[in-house]
Amino acid sequence: MIASKRWKLPVVLMLMVVLTWPALSVSAQTPTSTTVYIDNEPIKTTVINQHGYQLVPARFFQRLGVTVNWSPSYQAAILRNASIEIGYPVSKRYTDYQHVAQGSWSRDHLDTETVLVGGVSYVPLAYTAKKLGLHVRYDSKLRAAILSTQESSIVALSNTNTNQPTEEELYWLNQITEAEAGGESFDGKVAVAASILNRVEDPAWPSNIIDTVFQVEYYNGKAYYQYSPVLDKRIHTVKPSEETKRAVQQAINGFDPSMGAVVFYNPDKTDNAWVRSRPVTTKIGNHVFAK
C-alpha cells in the first residue's frame, strides 16, 4: 500500500521539492528531436523511444500550466496541475499519484520507466498527457503526437485525407474492425482500423482495403489468413456498433493511436513467431501493435 511506505510521500512532495534537476544520468539512451502538436500548435522537443513509447522531458508539460519539480528524497520528477499530482520515480515502471480533491495516493504500473539523461527527467508522453486530462492521438501523416485540451480541436488538424474509401471498402473496414476490436476501447478500435489503412499505404501489402482485409498467403500448401475473423467467417456476421463506425471514421481522418503499426495481435492468443518479432509501436487494451 502507498500509505505504508517508510517515507511519507505527501511530505516529500511538499517539503523536499527543489527547482533544480540532479546532474546524474542513469540512461545511455540518446534523445532525438520530434514535433508534438498542442492544440494545433507544433512544438519542438527532444524525445526518447522506449519499448515503442515516446518519453519527453518532464518540463515539456510546463507549457500547459503544469508545475514540474524534482524530489531528491523520492528521486522523482513531480508534476502537478489543479486536479492531480504525479510522482515519476527514476528507473521505476510505475507512478504514484493523487487527485487533489481526494488526498489519497494510488499507483499505476507502466510499460516504461522514467529515465534521467544529462540531468533531464524523461516521462511517458501519452500516459502523462492523458493523466493530466488531455486528449491524445497519433497522426500517421504528420508522424506526430497530437495533444488537445478539447477533443474537437484536433479533428481539423488531421482531417486531410483525400483518399476516401468507397462505400464497399467502408463496409468491410467497419466489419473487420468490429470483429477484431468490438470489445476494445474507442482508441483500440481506431488503432485497429488505422493499422489496416497503414497496410494499404505500405507497398509491401495490397493497395486497397478489401484486398488487404481478405488477403490470404499460401506456404507449403497451407493458407495463412491475415485476420482471424476472415478465417472463421465472423467478419460476415458481426454488426458494427455506432462507436466502431465513429472509430473507423477517425482512422480515415488520419488519427492513428497504433503509431504507424501494420500488424496487431493479442499476445495471449497467438504464438506466431513472425508477428511477435515485429518492432512494437504501442499497446492498447488486449492488442499489441507493431510495424
mmCIF file of C-alpha atoms in Angstrom:
data_model
loop_
_atom_site.group_PDB
_atom_site.id
_atom_site.type_symbol
_atom_site.label_atom_id
_atom_site.label_comp_id
_atom_site.label_asym_id
_atom_site.label_seq_id
_atom_site.Cartn_x
_atom_site.Cartn_y
_atom_site.Cartn_z
ATOM 1 C CA MET A 1 0.000 0.000 0.000
ATOM 2 C CA ILE A 2 1.195 3.532 -0.726
ATOM 3 C CA ALA A 3 0.400 4.678 2.805
ATOM 4 C CA SER A 4 2.649 2.008 4.353
ATOM 5 C CA LYS A 5 5.845 3.290 2.802
ATOM 6 C CA ARG A 6 8.513 4.367 5.252
ATOM 7 C CA TRP A 7 8.879 7.699 3.513
ATOM 8 C CA LYS A 8 5.843 9.934 3.670
ATOM 9 C CA LEU A 9 5.135 10.853 0.078
ATOM 10 C CA PRO A 10 2.940 13.904 0.695
ATOM 11 C CA VAL A 11 5.601 15.367 2.963
ATOM 12 C CA VAL A 12 8.261 14.653 0.370
ATOM 13 C CA LEU A 13 6.238 16.403 -2.296
ATOM 14 C CA MET A 14 5.507 19.424 -0.132
ATOM 15 C CA LEU A 15 8.847 19.908 1.610
ATOM 16 C CA MET A 16 11.570 18.198 -0.415
ATOM 17 C CA VAL A 17 10.818 19.504 -3.899
ATOM 18 C CA VAL A 18 13.530 21.696 -5.359
ATOM 19 C CA LEU A 19 13.724 23.687 -8.565
ATOM 20 C CA THR A 20 16.973 22.246 -9.925
ATOM 21 C CA TRP A 21 17.489 18.855 -11.531
ATOM 22 C CA PRO A 22 20.183 16.428 -10.372
ATOM 23 C CA ALA A 23 23.276 16.141 -12.544
ATOM 24 C CA LEU A 24 23.472 12.350 -12.712
ATOM 25 C CA SER A 25 22.415 10.346 -15.735
ATOM 26 C CA VAL A 26 21.149 6.788 -15.415
ATOM 27 C CA SER A 27 20.342 6.081 -19.045
ATOM 28 C CA ALA A 28 22.514 5.612 -22.104
ATOM 29 C CA GLN A 29 19.572 6.336 -24.411
ATOM 30 C CA THR A 30 20.176 9.186 -26.813
ATOM 31 C CA PRO A 31 17.366 11.737 -27.201
ATOM 32 C CA THR A 32 16.301 12.702 -30.715
ATOM 33 C CA SER A 33 14.192 15.596 -31.965
ATOM 34 C CA THR A 34 10.470 15.455 -32.693
ATOM 35 C CA THR A 35 7.421 17.664 -33.038
ATOM 36 C CA VAL A 36 4.373 17.404 -30.791
ATOM 37 C CA TYR A 37 1.199 19.342 -31.568
ATOM 38 C CA ILE A 38 -0.638 21.025 -28.705
ATOM 39 C CA ASP A 39 -4.000 22.494 -29.730
ATOM 40 C CA ASN A 40 -2.745 22.521 -33.344
ATOM 41 C CA GLU A 41 0.491 24.360 -32.459
ATOM 42 C CA PRO A 42 3.696 22.493 -33.417
ATOM 43 C CA ILE A 43 6.142 22.247 -30.504
ATOM 44 C CA LYS A 44 9.703 21.021 -30.984
ATOM 45 C CA THR A 45 11.064 18.818 -28.229
ATOM 46 C CA THR A 46 13.552 16.065 -27.578
ATOM 47 C CA VAL A 47 12.224 12.525 -27.254
ATOM 48 C CA ILE A 48 13.379 9.064 -26.201
ATOM 49 C CA ASN A 49 11.764 5.960 -27.719
ATOM 50 C CA GLN A 50 11.411 3.216 -25.143
ATOM 51 C CA HIS A 51 9.607 -0.086 -25.787
ATOM 52 C CA GLY A 52 7.595 1.589 -28.548
ATOM 53 C CA TYR A 53 6.594 4.540 -26.350
ATOM 54 C CA GLN A 54 7.708 8.161 -26.550
ATOM 55 C CA LEU A 55 9.246 9.835 -23.491
ATOM 56 C CA VAL A 56 9.668 13.615 -23.361
ATOM 57 C CA PRO A 57 11.287 15.935 -20.802
ATOM 58 C CA ALA A 58 9.005 16.429 -17.813
ATOM 59 C CA ARG A 59 9.354 20.183 -18.274
ATOM 60 C CA PHE A 60 7.634 19.840 -21.661
ATOM 61 C CA PHE A 61 4.336 19.956 -19.758
ATOM 62 C CA GLN A 62 5.077 23.337 -18.166
ATOM 63 C CA ARG A 63 3.688 24.991 -21.288
ATOM 64 C CA LEU A 64 0.324 23.506 -20.276
ATOM 65 C CA GLY A 65 0.369 25.189 -16.878
ATOM 66 C CA VAL A 66 1.768 22.131 -15.103
ATOM 67 C CA THR A 67 4.160 22.664 -12.198
ATOM 68 C CA VAL A 68 7.253 20.492 -12.617
ATOM 69 C CA ASN A 69 9.770 19.904 -9.825
ATOM 70 C CA TRP A 70 12.227 17.340 -8.543
ATOM 71 C CA SER A 71 12.129 15.483 -5.211
ATOM 72 C CA PRO A 72 15.653 14.460 -4.140
ATOM 73 C CA SER A 73 14.336 12.197 -1.371
ATOM 74 C CA TYR A 74 11.813 10.427 -3.588
ATOM 75 C CA GLN A 75 14.251 10.564 -6.575
ATOM 76 C CA ALA A 76 11.365 11.501 -8.800
ATOM 77 C CA ALA A 77 10.013 14.146 -11.121
ATOM 78 C CA ILE A 78 6.857 15.685 -9.670
ATOM 79 C CA LEU A 79 4.135 17.018 -11.976
ATOM 80 C CA ARG A 80 1.097 18.847 -10.653
ATOM 81 C CA ASN A 81 -1.858 20.746 -12.043
ATOM 82 C CA ALA A 82 -5.064 21.925 -10.410
ATOM 83 C CA SER A 83 -6.533 18.440 -10.216
ATOM 84 C CA ILE A 84 -3.737 15.872 -9.929
ATOM 85 C CA GLU A 85 -0.189 15.374 -8.623
ATOM 86 C CA ILE A 86 2.002 12.657 -10.156
ATOM 87 C CA GLY A 87 5.367 11.316 -8.984
ATOM 88 C CA TYR A 88 7.719 9.651 -11.507
ATOM 89 C CA PRO A 89 10.459 7.722 -9.639
ATOM 90 C CA VAL A 90 13.581 7.298 -11.752
ATOM 91 C CA SER A 91 14.182 3.790 -13.161
ATOM 92 C CA LYS A 92 10.790 2.578 -11.899
ATOM 93 C CA ARG A 93 7.974 1.238 -14.048
ATOM 94 C CA TYR A 94 5.258 2.934 -12.069
ATOM 95 C CA THR A 95 3.952 6.309 -10.972
ATOM 96 C CA ASP A 96 2.322 7.387 -7.715
ATOM 97 C CA TYR A 97 -0.464 9.915 -7.993
ATOM 98 C CA GLN A 98 -3.219 11.598 -6.053
ATOM 99 C CA HIS A 99 -6.245 13.545 -7.171
ATOM 100 C CA VAL A 100 -6.057 16.788 -5.250
ATOM 101 C CA ALA A 101 -9.692 16.678 -4.162
ATOM 102 C CA GLN A 102 -9.318 13.149 -2.750
ATOM 103 C CA GLY A 103 -5.973 13.331 -0.987
ATOM 104 C CA SER A 104 -5.222 9.580 -1.168
ATOM 105 C CA TRP A 105 -2.372 8.038 -3.173
ATOM 106 C CA SER A 106 -2.648 5.380 -5.872
ATOM 107 C CA ARG A 107 -0.177 3.669 -8.182
ATOM 108 C CA ASP A 108 -0.129 2.986 -11.927
ATOM 109 C CA HIS A 109 2.172 0.274 -13.285
ATOM 110 C CA LEU A 110 3.596 1.157 -16.713
ATOM 111 C CA ASP A 111 5.417 -0.484 -19.615
ATOM 112 C CA THR A 112 8.031 2.274 -19.478
ATOM 113 C CA GLU A 113 10.313 3.712 -16.827
ATOM 114 C CA THR A 114 11.283 7.285 -16.096
ATOM 115 C CA VAL A 115 14.905 7.972 -17.037
ATOM 116 C CA LEU A 116 17.450 10.733 -16.471
ATOM 117 C CA VAL A 117 19.592 11.813 -19.398
ATOM 118 C CA GLY A 118 22.048 14.644 -18.882
ATOM 119 C CA GLY A 119 20.167 15.735 -15.780
ATOM 120 C CA VAL A 120 16.846 15.864 -17.648
ATOM 121 C CA SER A 121 13.983 13.677 -16.482
ATOM 122 C CA TYR A 122 12.056 11.943 -19.309
ATOM 123 C CA VAL A 123 8.470 10.776 -18.689
ATOM 124 C CA PRO A 124 5.991 8.919 -20.951
ATOM 125 C CA LEU A 125 4.254 11.399 -23.252
ATOM 126 C CA ALA A 126 0.874 9.772 -23.924
ATOM 127 C CA TYR A 127 0.362 8.447 -20.385
ATOM 128 C CA THR A 128 1.216 11.802 -18.808
ATOM 129 C CA ALA A 129 -0.960 13.790 -21.191
ATOM 130 C CA LYS A 130 -3.966 11.564 -20.539
ATOM 131 C CA LYS A 131 -3.356 11.620 -16.782
ATOM 132 C CA LEU A 132 -3.356 15.416 -16.899
ATOM 133 C CA GLY A 133 -6.723 15.374 -18.657
ATOM 134 C CA LEU A 134 -5.636 15.952 -22.261
ATOM 135 C CA HIS A 135 -6.865 14.186 -25.374
ATOM 136 C CA VAL A 136 -4.120 12.249 -27.187
ATOM 137 C CA ARG A 137 -3.852 10.921 -30.725
ATOM 138 C CA TYR A 138 -1.051 9.893 -33.072
ATOM 139 C CA ASP A 139 -1.264 11.301 -36.608
ATOM 140 C CA SER A 140 0.281 8.906 -39.121
ATOM 141 C CA LYS A 141 0.548 11.572 -41.825
ATOM 142 C CA LEU A 142 2.235 14.143 -39.613
ATOM 143 C CA ARG A 143 4.104 11.346 -37.809
ATOM 144 C CA ALA A 144 3.463 13.228 -34.606
ATOM 145 C CA ALA A 145 1.592 13.006 -31.332
ATOM 146 C CA ILE A 146 -1.406 15.335 -31.141
ATOM 147 C CA LEU A 147 -2.392 16.697 -27.724
ATOM 148 C CA SER A 148 -5.501 18.736 -27.164
ATOM 149 C CA THR A 149 -7.301 20.403 -24.306
ATOM 150 C CA GLN A 150 -10.516 19.854 -26.265
ATOM 151 C CA GLU A 151 -11.354 16.834 -28.438
ATOM 152 C CA SER A 152 -12.735 18.942 -31.281
ATOM 153 C CA SER A 153 -9.554 20.964 -31.733
ATOM 154 C CA ILE A 154 -7.582 18.022 -33.123
ATOM 155 C CA VAL A 155 -10.119 16.977 -35.757
ATOM 156 C CA ALA A 156 -9.375 19.742 -38.227
ATOM 157 C CA LEU A 157 -5.621 19.161 -37.988
ATOM 158 C CA SER A 158 -5.737 15.621 -39.305
ATOM 159 C CA ASN A 159 -8.822 15.655 -41.485
ATOM 160 C CA THR A 160 -6.797 15.964 -44.665
ATOM 161 C CA ASN A 161 -7.191 12.510 -46.178
ATOM 162 C CA THR A 162 -8.481 12.924 -49.711
ATOM 163 C CA ASN A 163 -8.383 9.179 -50.467
ATOM 164 C CA GLN A 164 -11.762 8.375 -49.002
ATOM 165 C CA PRO A 165 -12.794 4.686 -49.207
ATOM 166 C CA THR A 166 -15.605 3.555 -51.428
ATOM 167 C CA GLU A 167 -18.894 2.517 -49.846
ATOM 168 C CA GLU A 168 -17.926 -1.152 -50.184
ATOM 169 C CA GLU A 169 -14.488 -0.579 -48.674
ATOM 170 C CA LEU A 170 -16.018 1.316 -45.754
ATOM 171 C CA TYR A 171 -18.448 -1.557 -45.161
ATOM 172 C CA TRP A 172 -15.668 -4.130 -44.873
ATOM 173 C CA LEU A 173 -13.454 -1.838 -42.794
ATOM 174 C CA ASN A 174 -16.323 -1.433 -40.333
ATOM 175 C CA GLN A 175 -16.922 -5.197 -40.320
ATOM 176 C CA ILE A 176 -13.299 -6.195 -39.669
ATOM 177 C CA THR A 177 -12.848 -3.508 -37.013
ATOM 178 C CA GLU A 178 -15.922 -4.696 -35.135
ATOM 179 C CA ALA A 179 -14.855 -8.342 -35.459
ATOM 180 C CA GLU A 180 -11.320 -7.653 -34.245
ATOM 181 C CA ALA A 181 -11.939 -4.902 -31.682
ATOM 182 C CA GLY A 182 -15.621 -4.875 -30.772
ATOM 183 C CA GLY A 183 -14.745 -5.283 -27.101
ATOM 184 C CA GLU A 184 -11.856 -2.812 -27.084
ATOM 185 C CA SER A 185 -11.827 0.857 -26.113
ATOM 186 C CA PHE A 186 -12.528 3.607 -28.635
ATOM 187 C CA ASP A 187 -8.781 4.169 -29.099
ATOM 188 C CA GLY A 188 -8.328 0.422 -29.531
ATOM 189 C CA LYS A 189 -10.892 0.398 -32.314
ATOM 190 C CA VAL A 190 -9.304 3.403 -34.037
ATOM 191 C CA ALA A 191 -5.893 1.742 -33.814
ATOM 192 C CA VAL A 192 -7.103 -1.478 -35.465
ATOM 193 C CA ALA A 193 -8.712 0.424 -38.341
ATOM 194 C CA ALA A 194 -5.657 2.675 -38.679
ATOM 195 C CA SER A 195 -3.286 -0.292 -38.854
ATOM 196 C CA ILE A 196 -5.286 -1.703 -41.761
ATOM 197 C CA LEU A 197 -5.142 1.659 -43.554
ATOM 198 C CA ASN A 198 -1.399 1.751 -42.878
ATOM 199 C CA ARG A 199 -1.091 -1.541 -44.741
ATOM 200 C CA VAL A 200 -2.906 -0.087 -47.718
ATOM 201 C CA GLU A 201 -0.335 2.734 -47.824
ATOM 202 C CA ASP A 202 2.588 0.318 -47.449
ATOM 203 C CA PRO A 203 3.900 -1.072 -50.787
ATOM 204 C CA ALA A 204 4.567 -4.422 -49.095
ATOM 205 C CA TRP A 205 0.813 -5.022 -48.733
ATOM 206 C CA PRO A 206 -2.225 -4.889 -51.066
ATOM 207 C CA SER A 207 -3.116 -1.394 -52.261
ATOM 208 C CA ASN A 208 -6.800 -1.354 -51.319
ATOM 209 C CA ILE A 209 -8.849 -2.091 -48.202
ATOM 210 C CA ILE A 210 -10.757 -5.123 -49.474
ATOM 211 C CA ASP A 211 -7.695 -6.967 -50.762
ATOM 212 C CA THR A 212 -5.861 -6.130 -47.540
ATOM 213 C CA VAL A 213 -8.630 -7.431 -45.299
ATOM 214 C CA PHE A 214 -9.161 -10.643 -47.295
ATOM 215 C CA GLN A 215 -5.522 -11.325 -48.153
ATOM 216 C CA VAL A 216 -4.507 -14.987 -47.886
ATOM 217 C CA GLU A 217 -0.928 -16.205 -48.277
ATOM 218 C CA TYR A 218 -0.113 -19.810 -49.166
ATOM 219 C CA TYR A 219 3.001 -21.523 -47.874
ATOM 220 C CA ASN A 220 3.754 -25.250 -48.272
ATOM 221 C CA GLY A 221 0.165 -25.787 -49.282
ATOM 222 C CA LYS A 222 -1.262 -24.109 -46.163
ATOM 223 C CA ALA A 223 -3.425 -20.961 -46.227
ATOM 224 C CA TYR A 224 -2.487 -18.139 -43.861
ATOM 225 C CA TYR A 225 -5.210 -15.556 -43.283
ATOM 226 C CA GLN A 226 -4.142 -12.066 -42.227
ATOM 227 C CA TYR A 227 -7.169 -11.597 -39.964
ATOM 228 C CA SER A 228 -8.761 -14.416 -37.986
ATOM 229 C CA PRO A 229 -12.362 -13.143 -38.419
ATOM 230 C CA VAL A 230 -11.945 -13.738 -42.149
ATOM 231 C CA LEU A 231 -10.863 -17.310 -41.472
ATOM 232 C CA ASP A 232 -13.689 -18.120 -39.035
ATOM 233 C CA LYS A 233 -16.260 -16.057 -41.005
ATOM 234 C CA ARG A 234 -17.109 -13.721 -38.102
ATOM 235 C CA ILE A 235 -16.494 -10.797 -40.417
ATOM 236 C CA HIS A 236 -19.767 -11.694 -42.156
ATOM 237 C CA THR A 237 -21.914 -11.929 -39.014
ATOM 238 C CA VAL A 238 -20.907 -9.046 -36.734
ATOM 239 C CA LYS A 239 -22.910 -5.830 -36.607
ATOM 240 C CA PRO A 240 -20.678 -2.778 -36.160
ATOM 241 C CA SER A 241 -21.659 -0.506 -33.284
ATOM 242 C CA GLU A 242 -22.011 3.245 -33.719
ATOM 243 C CA GLU A 243 -18.796 3.633 -31.703
ATOM 244 C CA THR A 244 -16.973 1.314 -34.108
ATOM 245 C CA LYS A 245 -18.209 3.335 -37.078
ATOM 246 C CA ARG A 246 -17.020 6.557 -35.436
ATOM 247 C CA ALA A 247 -13.663 4.956 -34.693
ATOM 248 C CA VAL A 248 -13.239 3.840 -38.290
ATOM 249 C CA GLN A 249 -14.028 7.349 -39.495
ATOM 250 C CA GLN A 250 -11.434 8.768 -37.092
ATOM 251 C CA ALA A 251 -8.851 6.434 -38.616
ATOM 252 C CA ILE A 252 -9.872 7.515 -42.110
ATOM 253 C CA ASN A 253 -9.474 11.132 -40.990
ATOM 254 C CA GLY A 254 -5.866 10.355 -40.098
ATOM 255 C CA PHE A 255 -5.873 9.586 -36.379
ATOM 256 C CA ASP A 256 -3.543 6.711 -35.599
ATOM 257 C CA PRO A 257 -3.214 5.539 -31.986
ATOM 258 C CA SER A 258 -1.328 2.495 -33.366
ATOM 259 C CA MET A 259 1.583 4.842 -34.130
ATOM 260 C CA GLY A 260 2.138 3.589 -37.654
ATOM 261 C CA ALA A 261 1.582 -0.118 -36.998
ATOM 262 C CA VAL A 262 0.756 -2.538 -39.802
ATOM 263 C CA VAL A 263 0.119 -5.579 -37.593
ATOM 264 C CA PHE A 264 -1.568 -6.184 -34.259
ATOM 265 C CA TYR A 265 -2.070 -9.249 -32.109
ATOM 266 C CA ASN A 266 -3.297 -10.481 -28.760
ATOM 267 C CA PRO A 267 -0.204 -11.910 -27.020
ATOM 268 C CA ASP A 268 -2.413 -14.323 -25.069
ATOM 269 C CA LYS A 269 -3.885 -15.792 -28.236
ATOM 270 C CA THR A 270 -1.055 -16.083 -30.750
ATOM 271 C CA ASP A 271 2.272 -17.896 -30.838
ATOM 272 C CA ASN A 272 3.100 -16.649 -34.341
ATOM 273 C CA ALA A 273 6.857 -16.067 -34.251
ATOM 274 C CA TRP A 274 6.855 -13.658 -37.190
ATOM 275 C CA VAL A 275 4.298 -11.259 -35.803
ATOM 276 C CA ARG A 276 5.915 -11.364 -32.358
ATOM 277 C CA SER A 277 9.254 -10.446 -33.925
ATOM 278 C CA ARG A 278 7.968 -7.130 -35.317
ATOM 279 C CA PRO A 279 9.014 -3.857 -33.615
ATOM 280 C CA VAL A 280 6.285 -2.863 -31.155
ATOM 281 C CA THR A 281 4.818 0.616 -31.550
ATOM 282 C CA THR A 282 2.312 0.602 -28.704
ATOM 283 C CA LYS A 283 -0.089 -1.497 -26.628
ATOM 284 C CA ILE A 284 -3.792 -0.692 -26.325
ATOM 285 C CA GLY A 285 -6.140 -2.922 -24.363
ATOM 286 C CA ASN A 286 -5.608 -6.562 -25.351
ATOM 287 C CA HIS A 287 -3.682 -5.739 -28.526
ATOM 288 C CA VAL A 288 -0.001 -5.213 -29.221
ATOM 289 C CA PHE A 289 0.619 -3.081 -32.309
ATOM 290 C CA ALA A 290 3.794 -3.399 -34.370
ATOM 291 C CA LYS A 291 5.425 -2.378 -37.639
#
